[in-house]
XYZ file of C-alpha atoms in Angstrom:
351
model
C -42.645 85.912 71.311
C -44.697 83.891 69.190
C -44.618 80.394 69.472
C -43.017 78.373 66.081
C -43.037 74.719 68.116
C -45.638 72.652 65.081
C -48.273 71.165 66.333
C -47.932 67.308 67.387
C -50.792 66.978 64.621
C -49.373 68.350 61.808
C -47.842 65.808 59.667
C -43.582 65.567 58.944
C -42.565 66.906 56.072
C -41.499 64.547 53.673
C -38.018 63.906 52.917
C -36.644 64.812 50.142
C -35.911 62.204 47.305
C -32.724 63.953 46.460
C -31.230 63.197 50.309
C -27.824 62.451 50.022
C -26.946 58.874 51.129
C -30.383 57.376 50.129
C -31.139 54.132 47.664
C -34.601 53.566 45.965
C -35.649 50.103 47.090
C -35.079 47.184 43.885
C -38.425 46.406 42.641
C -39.605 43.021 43.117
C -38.274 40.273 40.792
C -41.473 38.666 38.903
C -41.736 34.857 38.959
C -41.895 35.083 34.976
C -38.691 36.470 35.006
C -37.248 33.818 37.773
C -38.374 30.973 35.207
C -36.624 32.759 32.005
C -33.578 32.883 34.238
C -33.233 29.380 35.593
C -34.349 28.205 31.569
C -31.679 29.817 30.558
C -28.688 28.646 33.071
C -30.164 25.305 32.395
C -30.684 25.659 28.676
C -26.614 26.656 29.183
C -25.483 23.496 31.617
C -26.832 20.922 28.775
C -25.158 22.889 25.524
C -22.096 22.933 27.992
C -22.664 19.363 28.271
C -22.948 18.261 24.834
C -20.223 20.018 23.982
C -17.968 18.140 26.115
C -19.466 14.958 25.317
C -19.458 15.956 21.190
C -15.493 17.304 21.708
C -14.901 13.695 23.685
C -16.204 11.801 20.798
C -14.448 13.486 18.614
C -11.266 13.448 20.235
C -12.004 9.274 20.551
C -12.767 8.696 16.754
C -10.105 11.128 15.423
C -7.057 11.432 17.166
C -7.366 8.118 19.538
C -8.965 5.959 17.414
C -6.969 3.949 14.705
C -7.723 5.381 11.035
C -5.754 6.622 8.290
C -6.284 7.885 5.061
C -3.004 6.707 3.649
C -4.477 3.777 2.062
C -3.858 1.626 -1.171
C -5.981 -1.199 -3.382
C -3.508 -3.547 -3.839
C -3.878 -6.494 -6.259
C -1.581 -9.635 -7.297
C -0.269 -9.221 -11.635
C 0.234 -12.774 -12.744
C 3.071 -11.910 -15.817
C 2.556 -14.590 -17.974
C 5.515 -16.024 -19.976
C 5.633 -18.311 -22.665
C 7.087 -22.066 -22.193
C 8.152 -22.448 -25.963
C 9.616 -19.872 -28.374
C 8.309 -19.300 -31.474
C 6.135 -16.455 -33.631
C 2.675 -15.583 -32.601
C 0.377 -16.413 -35.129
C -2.738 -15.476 -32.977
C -4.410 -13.168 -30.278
C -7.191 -14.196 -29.124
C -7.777 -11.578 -26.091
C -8.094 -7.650 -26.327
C -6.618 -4.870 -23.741
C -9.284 -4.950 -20.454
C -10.941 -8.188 -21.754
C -11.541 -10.672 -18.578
C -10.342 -14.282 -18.654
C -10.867 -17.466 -17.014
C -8.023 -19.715 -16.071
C -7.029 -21.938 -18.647
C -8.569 -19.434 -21.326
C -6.468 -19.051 -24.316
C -4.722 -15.369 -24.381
C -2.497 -16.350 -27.936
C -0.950 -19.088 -30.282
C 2.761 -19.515 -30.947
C 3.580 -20.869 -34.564
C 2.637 -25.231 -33.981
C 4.441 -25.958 -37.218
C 7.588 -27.074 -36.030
C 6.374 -28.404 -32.657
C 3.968 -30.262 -34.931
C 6.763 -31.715 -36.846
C 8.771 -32.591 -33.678
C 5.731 -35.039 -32.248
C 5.847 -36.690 -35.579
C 9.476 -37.362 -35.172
C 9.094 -38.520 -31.965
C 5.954 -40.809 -32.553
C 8.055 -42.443 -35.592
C 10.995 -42.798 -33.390
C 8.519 -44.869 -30.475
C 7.762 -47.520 -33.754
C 11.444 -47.782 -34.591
C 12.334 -48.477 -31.041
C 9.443 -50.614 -30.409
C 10.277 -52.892 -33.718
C 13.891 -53.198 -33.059
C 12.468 -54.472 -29.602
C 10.405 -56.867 -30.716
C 13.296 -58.359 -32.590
C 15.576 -58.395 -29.837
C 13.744 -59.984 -27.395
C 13.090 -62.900 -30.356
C 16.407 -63.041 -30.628
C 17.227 -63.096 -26.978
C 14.659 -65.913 -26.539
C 16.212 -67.949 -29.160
C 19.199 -67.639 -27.224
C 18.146 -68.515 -24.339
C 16.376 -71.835 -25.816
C 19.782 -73.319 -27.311
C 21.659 -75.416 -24.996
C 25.160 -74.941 -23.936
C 26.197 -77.216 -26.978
C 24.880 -74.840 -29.611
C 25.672 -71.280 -28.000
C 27.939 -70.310 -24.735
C 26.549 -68.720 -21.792
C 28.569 -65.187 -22.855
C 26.646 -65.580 -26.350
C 23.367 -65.481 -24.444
C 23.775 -62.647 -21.883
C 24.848 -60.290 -25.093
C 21.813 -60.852 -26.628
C 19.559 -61.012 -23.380
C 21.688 -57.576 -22.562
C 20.937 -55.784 -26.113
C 17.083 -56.332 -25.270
C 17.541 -54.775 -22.099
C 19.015 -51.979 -24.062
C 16.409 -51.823 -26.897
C 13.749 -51.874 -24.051
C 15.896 -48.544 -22.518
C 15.643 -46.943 -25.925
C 12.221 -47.730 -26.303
C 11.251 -45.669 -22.804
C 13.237 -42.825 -24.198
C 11.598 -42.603 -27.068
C 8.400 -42.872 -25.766
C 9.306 -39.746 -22.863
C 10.713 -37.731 -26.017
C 7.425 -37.923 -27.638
C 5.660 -36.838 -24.184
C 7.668 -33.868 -23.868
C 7.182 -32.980 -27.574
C 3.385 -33.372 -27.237
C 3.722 -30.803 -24.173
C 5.536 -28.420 -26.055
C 2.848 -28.704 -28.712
C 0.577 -28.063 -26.300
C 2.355 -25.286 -24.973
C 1.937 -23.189 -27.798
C -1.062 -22.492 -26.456
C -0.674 -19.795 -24.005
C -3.442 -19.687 -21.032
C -4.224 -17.294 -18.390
C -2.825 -18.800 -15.107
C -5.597 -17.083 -12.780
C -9.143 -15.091 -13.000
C -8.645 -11.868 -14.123
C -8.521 -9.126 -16.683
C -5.548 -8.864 -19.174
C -4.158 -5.150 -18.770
C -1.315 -3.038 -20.879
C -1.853 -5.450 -23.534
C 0.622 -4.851 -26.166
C 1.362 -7.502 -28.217
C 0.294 -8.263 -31.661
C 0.227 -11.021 -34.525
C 3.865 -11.604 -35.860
C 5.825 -10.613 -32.495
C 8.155 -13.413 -31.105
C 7.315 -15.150 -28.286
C 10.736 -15.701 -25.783
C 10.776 -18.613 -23.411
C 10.654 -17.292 -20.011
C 10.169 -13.622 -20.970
C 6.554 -12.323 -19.851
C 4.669 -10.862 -22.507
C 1.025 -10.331 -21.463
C -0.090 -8.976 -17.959
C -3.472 -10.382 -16.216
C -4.623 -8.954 -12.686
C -5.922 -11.665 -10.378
C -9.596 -10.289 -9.871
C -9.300 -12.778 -6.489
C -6.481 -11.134 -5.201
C -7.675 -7.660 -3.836
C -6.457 -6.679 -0.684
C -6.322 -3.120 0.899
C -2.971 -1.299 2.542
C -3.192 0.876 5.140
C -0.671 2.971 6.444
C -0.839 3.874 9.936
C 1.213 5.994 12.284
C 3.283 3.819 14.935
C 1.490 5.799 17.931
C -1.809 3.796 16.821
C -0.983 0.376 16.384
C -1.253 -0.372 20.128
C -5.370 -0.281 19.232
C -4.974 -2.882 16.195
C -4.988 -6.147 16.097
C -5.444 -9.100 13.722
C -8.940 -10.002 13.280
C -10.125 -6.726 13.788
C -13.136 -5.721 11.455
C -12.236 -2.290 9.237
C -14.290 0.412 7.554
C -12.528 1.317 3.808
C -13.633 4.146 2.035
C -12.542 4.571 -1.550
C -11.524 7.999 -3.125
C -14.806 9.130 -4.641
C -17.420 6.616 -3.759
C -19.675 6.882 -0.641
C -20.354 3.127 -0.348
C -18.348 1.706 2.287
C -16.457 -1.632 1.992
C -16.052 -3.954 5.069
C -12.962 -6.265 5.511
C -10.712 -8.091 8.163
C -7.164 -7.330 9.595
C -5.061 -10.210 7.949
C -1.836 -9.271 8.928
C 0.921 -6.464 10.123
C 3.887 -6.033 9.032
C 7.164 -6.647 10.896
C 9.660 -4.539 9.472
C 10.059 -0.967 7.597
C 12.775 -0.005 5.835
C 15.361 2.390 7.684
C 18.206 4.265 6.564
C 20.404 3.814 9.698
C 20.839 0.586 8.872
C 22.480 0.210 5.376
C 25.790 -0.504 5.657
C 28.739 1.796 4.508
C 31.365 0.873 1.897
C 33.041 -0.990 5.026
C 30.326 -2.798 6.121
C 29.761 -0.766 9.025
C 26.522 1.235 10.162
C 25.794 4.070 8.145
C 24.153 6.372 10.553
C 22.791 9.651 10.299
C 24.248 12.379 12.698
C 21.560 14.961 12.195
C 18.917 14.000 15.123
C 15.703 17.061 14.653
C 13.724 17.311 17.777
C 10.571 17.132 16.070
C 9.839 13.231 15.418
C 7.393 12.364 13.104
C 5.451 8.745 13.484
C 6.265 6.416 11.462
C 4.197 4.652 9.274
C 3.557 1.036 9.083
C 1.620 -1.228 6.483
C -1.421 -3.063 7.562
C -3.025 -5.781 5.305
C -7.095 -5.759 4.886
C -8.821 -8.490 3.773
C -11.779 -7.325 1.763
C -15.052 -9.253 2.862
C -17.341 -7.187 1.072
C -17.538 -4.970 -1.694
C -20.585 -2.982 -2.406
C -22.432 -2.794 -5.765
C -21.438 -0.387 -8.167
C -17.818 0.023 -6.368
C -15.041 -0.691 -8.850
C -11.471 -1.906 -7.201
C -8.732 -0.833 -9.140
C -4.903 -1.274 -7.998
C -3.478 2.144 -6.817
C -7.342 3.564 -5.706
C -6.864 5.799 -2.513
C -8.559 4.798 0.609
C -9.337 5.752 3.669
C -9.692 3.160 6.667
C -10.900 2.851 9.867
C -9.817 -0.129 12.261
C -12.965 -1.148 14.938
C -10.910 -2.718 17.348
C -13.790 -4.259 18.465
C -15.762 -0.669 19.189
C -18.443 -1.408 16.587
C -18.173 0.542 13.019
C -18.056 4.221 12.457
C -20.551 6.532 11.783
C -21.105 7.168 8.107
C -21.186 10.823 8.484
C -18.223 11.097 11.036
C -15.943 9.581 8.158
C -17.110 11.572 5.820
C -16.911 14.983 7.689
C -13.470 13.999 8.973
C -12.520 13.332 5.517
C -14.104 16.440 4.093
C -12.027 17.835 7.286
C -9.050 16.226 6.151
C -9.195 17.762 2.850
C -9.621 21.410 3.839
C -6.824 21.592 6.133
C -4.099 19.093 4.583
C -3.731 22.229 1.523
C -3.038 25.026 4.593
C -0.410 23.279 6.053
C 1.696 23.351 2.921
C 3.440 20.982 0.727
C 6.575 20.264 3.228
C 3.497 18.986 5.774
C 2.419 17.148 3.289
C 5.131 15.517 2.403
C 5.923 14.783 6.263
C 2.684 13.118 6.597
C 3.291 10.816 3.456
């Protein structure tokens, strides 16, 4: 039987690739590839990271931080009425023209104010004549003995000096007050400003105590900001502010002045009885209310107009230093993209 043992020096076969159960070994991981790897989890880690920071920031200047862009220029309208009545005869300022105080806006009709100082002057030299003669005659009086004149005799005419002297200083305050009126008819602008709505002409009547011409106060200009209640625990008076106007990238720089102390609420008018009107509807959702905050303006940058009614947008400090240029704007060109989706009853909620 021949023998089919191999020889001890013949080599094993090989096993087969295909053996079931069997894994190829992983190849060997470059250190090129190592370094892209850890680059990249690191490169990951610090975009994770400024993420969190940027969305922090964010979240600080825009929904912590107080700002609103319900804000108003506000100005002070001095309505200027005449002191005397009469017909304009002259108009000496145009619509949008600026004024100083005590420049001459238009001329009421001096004719008969004119007439009533020289009726008063001529009534001072009447009373100061008939004066002069009864005080002589009053010292004459006084001069006689008791033989000549009695004692009553002399305190009539020592009284009807004292009288003429009366009717002298009335005389002389009537003619004060009708120089006053004469100068009166010269209406001036009360403050520094420009005249506005000017609509008066040559030949209208001027009515005591009716206002007739408009000027705003150019000193006046304040800014009102409306901000929701859940922010005014960050504001405080003295506070430095950021405005923005509607339309102008320069930014203007003012001062808390005040805060308001009262809004209006409809709970509390009374009823025909005097009692508490209240409302019985209650909604769940609450909306913030609103309340005004006065600016101070402290500067105003060149080529920025002010004009009463502007829209503004303005950012309280509270201390943290001013805002970014570029975050107001982009949360402002934020603002405007998404106030139009949420419709015109959001809107009106957030007015």
């Amino acid at each position: 039987m021949p023998d089919t043992t191999a020889d001890e020096d013949d080599p094993k076969p090989a096993a087969r690739d295909d053996a079931p159960g069997r894994r190829d070994p992983l190849p060997a991981i470059p250190r090129r590839g190592r370094a892209a790897k850890t680059f990249r989890l690191a490169a990951t880690g610090v975009i994770l990271l400024a993420a969190i920071l940027a969305a922090a920031f964010v979240w600080e200047f825009y929904v912590a931080a107080p700002w609103t862009r319900d804000g108003t220029v506000r100005v002070q309208v001095a309505n200027i009425a005449p002191q005397v009545a009469g017909q304009i005869v002259e108009v000496r300022v145009q619509d949008n023209q600026t004024v100083r105080k005590g420049d001459v806006l238009y001329v009421i009709d001096p004719i008969d104010f004119e007439v009533a100082v020289a009726s008063a002057d001529a009534e001072v030299k009447n009373r100061e004549a008939d004066l002069q003669v009864k005080n002589a005659q009053s010292a004459r009086r006084q001069a006689l003995s008791t033989v000549s004149t009695s004692v009553e005799e002399k305190q009539q005419f020592a009284g009807a000096a004292k009288i003429a002297e009366a009717a002298l200083e009335s005389a002389q305050a009537q003619l004060r007050q009708a120089k006053v009126n004469l100068e009166r008819t010269r209406v001036t602008s009360t403050v520094n400003g420009r005249v506005t709505n000017l609509l008066m002409r040559v030949g209208d009547y001027a009515r005591t105590g009716t206002a007739n011409i408009n000027v705003v106060d150019t000193d006046s200009f304040w800014i009102d900001g409306y901000f929701e209640e859940t922010k005014m625990s960050n504001i405080r008076v003295g506070d430095t502010a950021d405005v923005k106007l509607m339309g102008f990238d320069p930014h203007l720089t003012g001062t808390v002045h005040s805060i308001t102390l009262g809004i209006s609420t409809a709970n509390a008018a009374a009823s025909t009885q005097g009692l508490p009107d209240v409302n019985p509807v209650y909604t769940w959702v609450r909306l913030a209310q609103r309340v005004p905050v006065r600016i101070r303006i402290d500067h105003v940058p060149p080529g920025v107009p002010l004009i009463a009614g502007m829209t503004a947008t303005v950012f309280v400090n509270g201390g943290r230093g001013p805002a970014p240029n570029w975050f107001m704007d982009l949360r402002d060109r934020v603002s405007a993209l998404t106030t139009p989706a949420a419709g015109p009853t959001a809107a009106a909620d957030q007015r």
